[in-house]
Amino acid sequence: MTLPALPPNKEWLTAAEAAAEGLPGLPSTKRSVNRLITDAGVKTRKRDGRGGGREFHWSDLPREARDEYLKRHAAPAAGTALTLLAPKARESVKYTHADARLLIVKAAGDFIARYNHPKGEGLALFSGFYNGRQLPQLAEVLPEWVYRIAPGVAPHQLRAWESKIRHGGHGALVDRRGRPPGTTIFEKNPQLRAATLMIATAQTTWSAMQIQKALEDDWNYTVALRTLQLFLRNFRKDERAAYAVMNYPDQARSHFRPAFGRRDEDVTFINARWELDATVADAMCLVGNSLKRCSITGVIDVFTRRAVLLVSDKPRAAATQALFRKAILAWGLPAKIKTDNGKEFTARDVERLCADLGIEIEFSRPFHPDEKPFIERFFGTLNHGFFPLVPHYVGSNVAERKAIENRASFEHRFGDNARMVIETPYTPEQLQARLDAWLRDVYEQAPHEGLKNGTSPWQKADAFQDAVVRLQDERALDRLLFDAPGASGIRNVGKRGIRIDSRLYIAGALGEHMGRRVHVRLDPHDLGYISVYSADRSTFLCVAECVEITGGDRQRIAIAAVKSYDTRRRQIVADNQAVQKVHPLAGFLDRMLGEAANDGAPPLDALSDASREAMRVANPRRLIEAQRAADALDEFRGPAKPNAPTAAQSANADAIIAEIDARNAAPAPRMTQCDGYERPDFNTPMGFWRWAQEHLAAGNALDAQDADYFADLAKNRTFQLKLAAARSEPIAAEA
C-alpha cells in the first residue's frame, strides 16, 4: 500500500500559495492565512530561495482543505489509498498523538494484508520494520510528523490501540495519563484558585516563586512551586479568554467577545449606513517649519466597504465637515451615519449639517468600538497595509514600535541627534495624496473578506444597479457646510453691514433686514462672499460680499440697500395706518372709561355699609395679613399715653428740625468765571441752552468759548430733537 505522492514543490506552502489555491475552509487572502497559522501554532520553516519568508507543510492544512489539495496535486500509487490524519490546526497535542496512532494501526493492518502474514507474526515484523525505518515505501506510507510523535512501537501497543479503536473509536486513542480532572489542589480549593489568579493579574511581572511567597505570607496557602507553575501555564493556555479578560480587557473584547451575528444585515443598499471615526496616526507631518502629529478622520460605506480619509492636524468639527463634503461628493447622500460621542462628532455644526441634509445620526456608547466595527476594522487595515510602507514608520502598537526602535543602533538611539518619535518626510497634503492613491488603486481593488465571494469594494459598488441619492449642486453643499466663526453663525445686520472678524459684507437686499439677527455661512476657501439666512436658518435671504476682496461697486450696493430699506419702511407705515383705520387709538381712554361707567356697577358712595365691609374683607391676602400684624402690634404695645414734652425736649426737637431743614435746603450753585461775566456751572446741555437764550435775550453777549458751545448745540441734531420733545414743538426736516 502506498500514499499519494506530492511533487517536491508542493510539499511545503507559503501563506500566499495557500490562499491562491482557493481551498475550501481556508481564507482567500495571505493575511488571513498567516493569522490562522499563528493562532493554530502551526510549525513553519524558513523558505529557501529568493524572497525568503516562511512556509508550512501541506499536512497541516485543515482536513477539508487537505483532501482537496491531495485531489489536485497528488498522483495515487498502486494499491489502496490511505487518507492521512494530519494534526488539526486548532486541536491539542493529545489529539495529534491520537491521529498518529490511528495512522500507524491502519498502516500495520495494510502491511499484514499485503504480505499475507499471520497477525502475530505480522505485527512483530511491522514493529521491527517501523522502529528501524525499514518498512517498504515507508516515506510514502507515513509522513515525518508521525515518526516524530511515535518514534517506536511494540506489537502489544499495536494490539492495544487496535482494541481501543474497535471499542471506542478514534477518541479512545487519546492519552489519558495524568491526574484525573477535578483532583488538583486548585480545583478542590476555589479560594486558593481565586487568590492565585488575583495576584497573577494584579502583578503581571511576578514570577511563580514570588506568587508562591505571597500565598504563604498573606493567604496561609502552601503550594508546591512546580504545581503552581503548571497551574499558571495551563490557565494561560486553556483559559485564554479568561486570562485576556483579567490582563488585557481590550484584547479580550476584540478576540474573544462572541460575534456570531452580523452588524451589516440591515444594510441592503449603497449609503444605507456610514461609520465615522478619527484616529491619531503615528506619523509626523511637516506643517510649516515644524512637525505635527496628524490625525486621520475616516468614513466607510458599510454596504460596499469603500472608504474616504482626510488628514488634519487634529480631529475637530471642521475636519469632520470637510470629510462629509469629500464623501458626499464622491458617493452621494447617506441615509444614516454611526459614530462615537467624540466632541468633533457631537458638535452643533455637525448635528446641524445632518439635520439640514436629512441624515439620521446615531452615536455609539462610550468605550464601545464594537458598535461601529467596520470603521475600526478599516483602520486596522490602514495601520497594517499602508503605514508600514511609509518611510520612518514607527509601528502600529507599542510592542511593534519598540521592536522597530530596537533595530536602530545604540549610537542612533542615544546619540546627540536622538529623537523621541520618528517623523515622516511628508506634508499633510503629500500624505493625503498618497492615502487617496492607496485607497483608489490598492484597497478598493483588493478582495474583501466581509463581502461575498471575495468581491472588492469597487466591484460591489459597480454591481449596484439602483439609484443613489446625489446632490444636484455642489455649491449648495458648500453653503451648508460652513458657518461664520463664533456665535454659531448668528450676526446682526448693522448700519455698515454684517461684520465677520475685520471684514464688512454688504448687499442691496440687506436694506430690508436692517437691525435683524441673521444666520451667516462662510466658505473659508472663498472669503469674498457669505450666504445670509434667516436666524432660524429656514429661509435664504441673499448673498453679501466684501467689496475690499471682490472689488464690487460699493456705491451701487449702497443705493440698492437704501431703496430696499425705504420700501420696507413705507410698507410698515402703510400697514400701521391700515390697522389704525380699523382700530383707531385716538379716544381709547374715553371709550374705556365710558364702557366702565356703563357696565352696571353702582358708584362707591351708593354702596351699603355691608357692601363696603365685604369689599374691605376681599382685599388681597398679603394686605390682610399685614393689617393683622399691625393690629397685633398695637395690642402688644397697649393704648397710647401721650405726655407733654419738657422744655429741654422741645429745644432739642427744634434744633433737630433746624438741622434737617438746613441739610435739605438747595445748595448754592457753583459759578464759572467767563470773559466779562459769571454764570452758573451747568451739569446738562439743556440748562446751559436755556440760560444762554435768556442771557442773549437780555442783550448780553457770550464769550468765545460759550459762543462756540452754543453754536455746536444749535447744529446738533440729537440735542435739537430732545429740545423739541421737551417743548413739544416739531423740528424742521434737514435739507
XYZ file of C-alpha atoms in Angstrom:
735
model
C 0.000 0.000 0.000
C 1.230 3.482 -0.852
C 0.064 7.008 -0.130
C -0.498 9.722 -2.699
C 2.855 11.258 -3.546
C 3.185 15.022 -3.999
C 5.707 16.789 -6.210
C 8.599 18.259 -4.181
C 7.492 21.805 -4.906
C 4.016 21.056 -3.471
C 5.092 19.568 -0.118
C 5.590 22.980 1.528
C 3.368 26.030 1.050
C 3.660 29.746 1.792
C 0.637 31.675 3.007
C 0.282 33.366 -0.372
C 0.378 29.995 -2.208
C -2.213 28.510 0.144
C -4.523 31.496 -0.325
C -4.119 31.313 -4.117
C -5.257 27.651 -4.120
C -8.780 28.698 -3.063
C -9.189 25.604 -0.897
C -12.475 25.007 0.952
C -12.406 26.107 4.579
C -9.275 28.198 4.005
C -9.226 32.023 3.783
C -8.579 33.565 0.399
C -6.077 36.219 1.481
C -2.467 35.914 2.548
C -3.036 37.955 5.688
C -5.876 35.733 6.888
C -3.892 32.559 6.237
C -0.981 33.960 8.225
C -3.341 34.796 11.068
C -4.746 31.250 11.012
C -1.239 29.761 11.102
C -0.270 31.959 14.052
C -3.427 31.262 16.053
C -3.169 27.496 15.489
C 0.521 27.323 16.368
C 1.403 25.566 13.119
C 5.112 24.897 12.789
C 6.817 26.675 9.915
C 10.285 26.706 8.477
C 12.364 29.291 6.700
C 11.757 29.268 2.970
C 14.762 28.792 0.718
C 15.243 30.842 -2.410
C 14.734 34.411 -3.397
C 12.404 36.462 -1.242
C 12.700 34.262 1.858
C 9.651 34.096 4.105
C 8.088 31.176 5.982
C 6.327 28.020 4.745
C 4.367 25.159 6.325
C 3.788 21.505 5.410
C 0.705 20.604 3.435
C -0.321 18.040 6.052
C -1.048 20.899 8.483
C -3.934 22.112 6.312
C -7.442 21.710 7.743
C -8.996 18.361 6.849
C -11.351 19.603 4.115
C -8.666 21.759 2.525
C -6.103 18.964 2.787
C -8.329 16.450 0.985
C -8.978 18.917 -1.839
C -5.261 19.710 -2.065
C -4.474 15.985 -2.445
C -7.051 15.637 -5.199
C -5.441 18.464 -7.135
C -1.757 17.624 -6.800
C -1.295 14.001 -5.706
C -0.506 11.134 -8.096
C -2.040 7.994 -6.448
C 0.206 4.927 -6.415
C -0.938 1.373 -6.982
C -2.803 -0.161 -4.106
C -5.276 1.179 -1.630
C -5.039 4.933 -0.977
C -4.711 5.865 2.649
C -6.163 9.126 3.984
C -3.701 10.799 6.317
C -4.993 12.236 9.545
C -2.760 15.282 9.897
C -2.893 17.369 13.061
C -5.838 19.697 13.072
C -4.901 23.323 13.188
C -6.731 24.140 16.402
C -6.624 20.827 18.324
C -4.500 19.932 21.337
C -1.318 17.875 21.283
C -3.157 14.862 22.705
C -5.380 14.613 19.667
C -2.319 14.871 17.445
C -0.928 11.768 19.199
C -4.248 10.002 18.643
C -4.116 10.797 14.913
C -0.582 9.391 14.680
C -1.589 6.176 16.465
C -4.595 5.717 14.200
C -2.389 6.121 11.147
C 0.135 3.569 12.462
C -2.620 0.993 13.174
C -4.015 1.384 9.657
C -0.547 1.057 8.146
C 0.064 -2.140 10.174
C -3.220 -3.644 9.005
C -2.441 -2.841 5.368
C 1.078 -4.310 5.810
C -0.285 -7.642 7.161
C -2.945 -7.854 4.441
C -0.500 -7.028 1.662
C 2.130 -9.611 2.639
C -0.364 -12.194 3.943
C 1.320 -12.708 7.343
C -0.362 -14.197 10.387
C -1.466 -11.409 12.666
C 1.000 -12.006 15.497
C 3.931 -12.505 13.134
C 2.809 -9.551 11.006
C 2.640 -7.187 13.977
C 6.109 -8.212 15.079
C 7.550 -7.765 11.589
C 5.815 -4.392 11.186
C 7.155 -3.179 14.543
C 10.672 -4.156 13.573
C 10.494 -2.520 10.195
C 8.858 0.614 11.705
C 11.385 1.016 14.517
C 14.273 0.602 12.099
C 12.619 2.712 9.431
C 12.929 -0.204 7.064
C 9.269 -0.520 6.201
C 8.846 -0.796 2.423
C 7.832 2.552 0.942
C 7.748 3.999 4.478
C 8.278 7.584 3.260
C 5.093 7.333 1.217
C 3.045 5.482 3.841
C 3.765 7.552 6.936
C 4.693 11.272 6.967
C 7.583 12.523 9.017
C 5.443 14.088 11.719
C 4.051 10.632 12.658
C 7.550 9.308 13.245
C 8.389 12.354 15.365
C 5.383 11.748 17.611
C 5.782 7.952 17.890
C 9.478 7.085 17.259
C 8.951 3.432 18.207
C 6.113 0.895 18.660
C 5.750 -2.624 20.067
C 3.362 -5.390 18.989
C 1.401 -5.182 22.246
C 0.919 -1.454 21.738
C -0.459 -2.087 18.271
C -2.880 -4.700 19.680
C -3.981 -2.295 22.441
C -4.516 0.577 20.020
C -6.472 -1.649 17.650
C -8.702 -2.796 20.524
C -9.360 0.786 21.604
C -10.331 1.760 18.086
C -12.670 -1.218 17.802
C -14.464 -0.414 21.082
C -14.206 3.366 21.408
C -13.276 4.787 18.051
C -10.650 7.420 17.375
C -11.278 9.239 20.683
C -10.206 6.200 22.651
C -6.623 6.699 21.417
C -6.259 9.980 23.324
C -3.616 9.792 26.015
C -5.459 9.690 29.330
C -2.408 9.691 31.540
C -2.032 12.331 34.252
C -4.091 13.464 37.247
C -7.844 12.883 36.790
C -9.890 16.042 36.229
C -11.125 17.782 39.365
C -8.485 16.417 41.711
C -5.831 19.168 41.710
C -5.412 21.443 44.731
C -6.666 24.425 42.767
C -9.807 22.606 41.667
C -10.535 21.426 45.188
C -9.975 24.878 46.716
C -11.752 27.652 44.767
C -10.484 30.303 47.228
C -6.875 29.339 46.505
C -7.557 29.454 42.785
C -9.166 32.917 43.021
C -6.344 34.272 45.193
C -3.682 32.949 42.823
C -5.360 34.468 39.774
C -5.890 37.780 41.592
C -2.183 38.030 42.427
C -1.095 36.948 38.954
C -3.413 39.523 37.399
C -2.503 42.423 39.677
C 1.222 41.718 39.465
C 1.822 40.592 35.905
C 5.607 40.786 36.256
C 5.835 38.485 39.285
C 7.368 35.067 38.897
C 5.767 31.884 40.192
C 8.162 31.906 43.152
C 7.055 35.413 44.158
C 3.383 34.430 43.855
C 4.081 31.346 45.980
C 5.636 33.566 48.663
C 2.632 35.931 48.641
C 0.227 32.976 49.007
C 2.139 31.715 52.009
C 2.554 35.075 53.783
C -0.792 36.771 53.090
C -3.170 33.866 52.477
C -1.642 30.993 54.509
C -1.692 28.682 51.498
C 1.180 26.297 50.898
C 1.551 25.261 47.267
C 4.414 23.377 45.655
C 6.290 25.591 43.227
C 6.029 23.114 40.365
C 2.273 22.719 40.939
C 1.856 26.483 40.859
C 3.895 26.790 37.664
C 1.822 24.108 35.925
C -1.424 25.749 37.036
C -0.401 29.166 35.696
C 0.875 27.683 32.445
C -2.283 25.636 31.869
C -4.516 28.563 32.793
C -2.871 30.818 30.204
C -3.133 28.035 27.607
C -6.568 26.563 28.342
C -8.356 29.695 29.600
C -7.148 32.205 27.050
C -10.361 34.232 27.186
C -10.379 34.460 30.991
C -6.671 35.329 31.033
C -7.220 38.090 28.472
C -10.208 39.484 30.391
C -8.072 39.790 33.516
C -4.939 41.209 31.903
C -5.889 42.707 28.523
C -9.549 43.842 28.531
C -9.365 45.488 25.100
C -7.774 42.409 23.570
C -10.391 40.197 25.230
C -13.194 42.240 23.704
C -11.522 42.160 20.308
C -10.547 38.476 20.227
C -12.991 36.598 22.446
C -16.265 38.513 22.679
C -18.822 36.452 20.709
C -19.503 37.854 17.256
C -21.860 35.250 15.845
C -24.160 37.785 14.219
C -23.515 40.420 11.556
C -23.865 44.150 12.082
C -24.474 44.741 8.389
C -27.530 42.503 7.951
C -29.817 45.551 7.801
C -27.612 47.305 5.227
C -29.088 46.481 1.816
C -28.082 49.377 -0.432
C -25.299 51.872 -1.046
C -25.118 54.669 1.541
C -27.588 52.936 3.836
C -25.166 53.498 6.706
C -21.804 55.173 7.070
C -19.467 54.777 10.018
C -17.137 57.593 11.057
C -14.175 57.734 13.387
C -10.895 59.547 13.918
C -7.541 58.113 14.924
C -4.192 59.702 15.653
C -1.665 58.427 13.126
C 1.829 57.521 14.270
C 3.272 59.739 11.567
C 4.645 63.222 11.981
C 3.881 65.638 9.146
C 5.659 68.810 8.137
C 3.434 71.816 8.827
C 5.328 74.993 8.026
C 8.734 74.705 9.634
C 7.669 72.363 12.418
C 6.482 68.798 12.861
C 2.956 67.939 13.945
C 1.267 64.649 14.700
C -1.560 64.429 12.197
C -4.861 62.697 12.771
C -6.732 60.803 10.109
C -10.507 61.068 10.064
C -12.222 58.330 8.093
C -15.651 57.283 6.855
C -16.663 53.906 5.413
C -19.768 52.879 3.478
C -20.837 49.656 5.168
C -22.538 48.228 2.073
C -19.551 48.477 -0.287
C -16.699 48.882 2.281
C -15.407 51.884 0.329
C -13.597 54.431 2.479
C -12.587 58.084 2.401
C -9.807 59.570 4.542
C -8.916 63.126 5.478
C -5.618 64.267 7.003
C -5.785 67.128 9.522
C -3.792 68.444 12.440
C -6.334 67.147 14.958
C -9.892 65.800 14.816
C -12.308 68.702 15.061
C -15.767 69.516 13.817
C -14.346 71.459 10.865
C -12.350 68.420 9.732
C -15.445 66.251 10.081
C -17.460 68.643 7.915
C -14.722 68.667 5.289
C -14.727 64.849 5.344
C -18.508 64.923 4.866
C -18.098 67.125 1.818
C -15.484 64.842 0.289
C -17.533 61.669 0.848
C -20.874 63.156 -0.237
C -19.442 64.454 -3.490
C -17.867 61.052 -4.181
C -20.699 58.715 -3.119
C -23.915 60.700 -2.623
C -26.020 61.311 0.489
C -26.158 58.676 3.259
C -29.373 57.677 4.965
C -27.692 57.206 8.347
C -24.301 57.703 9.954
C -22.922 55.918 13.008
C -20.128 57.424 15.048
C -18.870 57.728 18.591
C -19.585 60.547 21.016
C -16.355 62.467 20.429
C -16.514 66.253 20.534
C -15.769 66.528 16.833
C -18.896 64.462 16.023
C -21.283 65.863 18.646
C -20.569 69.497 17.764
C -23.621 71.584 16.953
C -22.284 72.316 13.477
C -22.164 68.610 12.604
C -25.609 67.893 14.038
C -26.996 70.947 12.231
C -25.483 69.801 8.950
C -27.039 66.334 9.314
C -30.408 67.925 10.082
C -30.151 70.208 7.025
C -29.331 67.258 4.754
C -31.927 64.920 6.277
C -29.300 62.459 7.583
C -30.028 60.394 10.680
C -27.115 60.412 13.118
C -26.621 57.701 15.743
C -23.977 57.754 18.473
C -22.403 54.641 19.911
C -21.985 54.193 23.636
C -18.733 55.428 25.183
C -15.930 52.852 25.113
C -17.845 50.531 22.768
C -15.911 50.468 19.480
C -17.627 47.156 18.703
C -20.771 49.140 17.857
C -19.017 50.561 14.769
C -16.819 47.605 13.811
C -16.379 48.368 10.126
C -14.520 51.661 10.510
C -12.465 50.166 13.357
C -11.536 47.205 11.161
C -10.684 49.534 8.295
C -8.296 51.492 10.485
C -6.626 48.175 11.314
C -6.197 47.547 7.588
C -4.801 51.044 7.205
C -2.297 50.531 10.020
C -1.034 47.237 8.595
C -1.450 47.831 4.876
C -0.382 51.427 4.323
C 1.687 52.861 7.144
C 4.407 50.160 7.148
C 5.253 51.404 3.640
C 5.738 54.998 4.813
C 9.368 55.998 5.458
C 10.292 56.198 9.147
C 7.281 54.086 10.178
C 7.062 53.883 13.986
C 4.801 50.843 14.393
C 1.070 50.281 14.812
C 1.318 49.430 18.513
C 3.700 49.782 21.437
C 5.355 46.386 21.005
C 5.897 46.861 17.279
C 7.197 50.369 17.822
C 9.655 49.092 20.436
C 10.901 46.390 18.081
C 11.497 48.942 15.326
C 13.323 51.241 17.704
C 15.484 48.353 18.928
C 16.699 47.741 15.390
C 18.484 51.079 15.487
C 22.000 51.041 16.829
C 22.836 52.335 20.273
C 24.501 55.303 18.621
C 21.382 56.298 16.691
C 19.031 55.787 19.612
C 21.026 57.631 22.236
C 23.306 59.903 20.224
C 23.240 63.655 20.010
C 20.595 63.597 17.269
C 18.262 61.173 19.052
C 14.514 61.900 18.752
C 11.581 60.558 20.711
C 9.433 59.999 17.593
C 10.499 59.239 14.038
C 8.846 61.659 11.647
C 7.527 61.098 8.140
C 9.014 63.284 5.404
C 5.566 64.269 4.057
C 3.465 67.379 4.440
C -0.238 66.768 5.212
C -1.054 67.407 1.542
C 1.525 64.861 0.373
C 0.297 62.282 2.874
C -3.298 62.942 1.750
C -2.366 62.360 -1.893
C -0.710 59.029 -1.055
C -3.661 57.905 1.046
C -6.091 58.715 -1.775
C -3.949 56.756 -4.249
C -3.709 53.763 -1.894
C -7.478 53.744 -1.371
C -8.193 54.007 -5.091
C -5.582 51.635 -6.533
C -4.953 49.113 -3.735
C -7.666 48.922 -1.079
C -10.747 49.262 -3.297
C -9.366 46.777 -5.863
C -8.454 44.014 -3.389
C -10.910 41.216 -2.433
C -12.628 41.995 0.861
C -13.320 39.227 3.375
C -16.510 40.918 4.548
C -18.057 40.835 1.068
C -19.457 37.711 -0.549
C -17.330 35.671 -2.950
C -14.242 37.775 -2.280
C -15.691 40.815 -4.041
C -13.678 44.014 -3.949
C -15.264 47.287 -2.721
C -15.070 48.709 -6.242
C -16.812 45.653 -7.739
C -19.510 45.802 -5.060
C -20.252 49.438 -5.852
C -20.103 48.874 -9.612
C -22.588 45.990 -9.429
C -25.240 48.034 -7.598
C -27.953 48.968 -10.091
C -30.422 51.027 -8.050
C -30.426 54.810 -7.940
C -28.186 56.661 -5.487
C -29.275 59.976 -3.948
C -26.827 62.660 -5.027
C -26.656 66.432 -4.705
C -27.529 68.397 -7.821
C -25.409 71.436 -6.958
C -22.023 71.233 -5.288
C -22.270 74.901 -4.328
C -25.377 74.227 -2.266
C -23.440 71.710 -0.205
C -20.612 74.173 0.309
C -23.036 76.770 1.603
C -24.461 74.291 4.102
C -21.101 73.177 5.423
C -19.524 76.331 6.740
C -20.935 78.680 9.383
C -19.381 82.031 10.147
C -16.927 81.676 13.031
C -18.276 82.352 16.508
C -21.818 82.642 17.875
C -22.944 79.637 15.806
C -23.043 81.812 12.695
C -25.509 84.377 14.104
C -24.842 88.029 13.219
C -26.724 91.362 13.391
C -27.339 93.453 10.280
C -25.881 96.851 11.244
C -25.741 100.220 9.541
C -22.400 99.342 7.979
C -23.350 95.782 7.005
C -22.570 92.360 8.531
C -19.243 92.191 10.330
C -17.162 88.998 10.377
C -13.800 89.468 12.034
C -12.455 92.684 10.455
C -14.465 92.372 7.213
C -17.784 94.026 6.367
C -20.227 92.304 3.992
C -22.937 94.294 2.221
C -25.759 93.616 -0.226
C -28.658 95.601 -1.619
C -31.177 93.103 -0.240
C -29.875 93.612 3.314
C -31.619 97.020 3.441
C -34.956 95.434 4.316
C -33.364 93.377 7.107
C -31.660 96.209 8.996
C -31.459 95.536 12.741
C -32.383 91.883 12.375
C -30.428 88.826 13.526
C -29.431 86.561 10.637
C -27.569 83.278 10.173
C -24.406 83.558 8.085
C -22.432 80.850 6.278
C -18.893 81.455 5.116
C -16.704 79.252 2.959
C -13.171 79.555 4.407
C -11.795 78.984 0.905
C -13.741 81.960 -0.520
C -13.831 84.846 1.942
C -15.282 87.298 -0.561
C -18.905 86.188 -0.185
C -21.269 84.970 2.526
C -24.700 83.371 2.344
C -27.283 85.040 4.570
C -30.241 83.101 6.006
C -32.971 83.913 8.462
C -31.992 83.434 12.097
C -33.755 80.053 12.219
C -31.892 79.008 9.011
C -35.168 78.179 7.296
C -35.117 80.900 4.601
C -32.322 82.051 2.333
C -32.166 85.854 2.161
C -29.275 86.924 -0.042
C -25.547 86.741 -0.801
C -23.449 89.563 0.641
C -19.956 90.487 -0.446
C -16.872 92.131 0.972
C -16.055 94.740 -1.664
C -12.469 95.016 -0.419
C -11.968 91.423 -1.589
C -14.352 91.170 -4.544
C -13.824 94.684 -5.907
C -17.587 95.270 -6.126
C -19.304 98.638 -6.671
C -19.937 99.912 -3.139
C -21.962 102.952 -4.336
C -24.333 100.810 -6.386
C -24.865 98.394 -3.459
C -25.456 101.317 -1.048
C -28.129 102.847 -3.317
C -29.876 99.473 -3.677
C -29.788 98.954 0.112
C -31.352 102.400 0.751
C -34.114 101.670 -1.758
C -34.747 98.290 -0.135
C -34.884 99.904 3.308
C -37.269 102.651 2.129
C -39.547 100.075 0.539
C -39.758 98.166 3.826
C -40.253 101.407 5.820
C -43.138 102.530 3.590
C -44.732 99.116 3.889
C -44.501 99.256 7.682
C -46.107 102.725 7.747
C -48.855 101.644 5.358
C -49.631 98.544 7.410
C -49.757 100.637 10.584
C -52.147 103.147 9.038
C -54.398 100.366 7.785
C -54.640 98.966 11.286
C -55.307 102.429 12.733
C -58.297 102.832 10.422
C -59.865 99.651 11.724
C -58.814 100.091 15.361
C -58.058 103.797 15.965
C -56.184 104.571 19.184
C -57.471 108.129 19.414
C -60.141 108.422 22.137
C -59.276 104.970 23.531
C -59.171 106.241 27.124
C -62.580 107.904 26.841
C -64.077 104.790 25.264
C -62.658 102.627 28.032
C -63.997 104.895 30.788
C -67.380 105.075 29.082
C -67.635 101.316 28.890
C -66.640 101.096 32.564
C -69.345 103.614 33.518
C -71.990 101.664 31.601
C -71.102 98.185 32.874
C -73.830 98.340 35.603
C -71.569 98.892 38.637
C -73.027 101.425 41.123
C -70.852 104.315 42.358
C -68.911 103.744 45.557
C -70.983 106.207 47.635
C -74.126 104.269 46.687
C -72.909 101.070 48.303
C -74.444 99.879 51.509
C -72.417 99.537 54.688
C -72.472 95.737 54.328
C -71.106 96.002 50.762
C -68.310 98.322 51.879
C -67.376 95.878 54.625
C -67.387 92.999 52.093
C -65.059 94.974 49.818
C -62.612 95.516 52.658
C -62.647 91.834 53.549
C -61.993 90.951 49.913
C -58.599 92.695 49.946
C -55.581 90.645 48.834
C -54.368 88.140 51.396
C -50.951 89.747 51.880
C -52.626 93.074 52.739
C -54.981 91.371 55.152
C -52.099 89.606 56.891
C -50.182 92.882 57.148
C -53.220 94.532 58.765
C -53.469 91.672 61.236
C -49.813 92.116 62.127
C -50.339 95.854 62.715
C -53.376 95.160 64.916
C -51.410 92.612 66.928
C -48.541 95.064 67.368
C -50.924 97.752 68.610
C -52.457 95.271 71.054
C -48.990 94.286 72.297
C -47.971 97.917 72.879
C -51.210 98.817 74.621
C -53.132 102.097 74.363
C -51.065 105.214 73.674
C -50.488 107.561 76.629
C -49.307 110.950 75.344
C -47.224 113.098 77.741
C -46.435 116.830 77.450
C -42.780 117.438 76.408
C -40.419 119.228 78.747
C -38.648 122.492 77.817
C -35.375 120.651 77.185
C -37.111 118.136 74.898
C -38.764 120.945 72.934
C -35.450 122.778 72.482
C -33.741 119.596 71.349
C -36.534 118.901 68.844
C -36.274 122.456 67.452
C -32.517 122.031 66.957
C -33.002 118.729 65.101
C -35.668 120.250 62.835
C -33.417 123.197 62.037
C -30.562 120.878 61.158
C -32.821 118.832 58.846
C -34.096 121.999 57.138
C -30.544 123.228 56.581
C -29.492 119.888 55.160
C -32.469 119.788 52.788
C -32.014 123.377 51.640
C -30.854 123.722 47.996
C -27.088 124.265 47.856
C -25.745 127.431 46.310
C -24.913 126.871 42.658
C -21.288 126.696 41.616
C -20.250 129.564 39.381
C -17.950 129.678 36.383
C -15.948 132.824 35.611
C -16.211 133.768 31.936
C -14.779 136.645 29.886
C -16.777 139.665 31.145
C -19.403 137.817 33.222
C -20.009 134.996 35.685
C -22.540 132.214 35.078
C -23.687 129.030 36.862
C -21.839 125.774 36.201
C -24.396 123.601 34.366
C -24.463 119.783 34.521
C -26.539 119.334 31.353
C -26.546 120.971 27.908
C -30.248 121.745 28.360
C -29.556 124.022 31.337
C -26.793 125.914 29.504
C -29.017 126.350 26.432
C -31.872 127.917 28.416
C -29.518 130.221 30.359
C -27.794 131.282 27.130
C -31.115 132.135 25.458
C -32.159 134.261 28.453
C -28.688 135.858 28.532
C -28.861 136.772 24.821
C -32.483 137.940 25.082
C -31.362 140.404 27.753
C -28.978 141.945 25.197
C -25.827 140.423 26.632
C -23.061 138.769 24.615
C -21.386 135.411 25.101
C -17.652 134.998 25.316
C -15.832 133.000 22.607
C -15.936 129.627 24.394
C -19.634 129.827 25.327
C -20.499 131.095 21.846
C -18.803 128.085 20.217
C -20.591 125.696 22.580
C -23.941 127.412 21.882
C -23.354 127.105 18.106
C -22.481 123.392 18.434
C -25.715 122.736 20.306
C -27.674 124.584 17.649
C -26.264 122.245 14.944
C -26.539 119.029 16.972
C -29.456 117.039 15.552
C -29.879 114.808 18.602
C -29.943 117.788 21.018
C -32.462 119.630 18.880
C -34.732 116.558 18.886
C -34.582 116.425 22.685
C -35.228 120.165 22.890
C -38.223 119.877 20.581
C -39.598 116.970 22.607
C -39.195 118.992 25.820
C -41.030 121.969 24.282
C -43.493 119.694 22.375
C -42.531 121.548 19.205
C -41.902 119.997 15.758
C -38.422 120.271 14.271
C -37.837 121.153 10.666
C -36.515 118.381 8.448
C -32.921 118.576 7.333
C -32.244 119.898 3.851
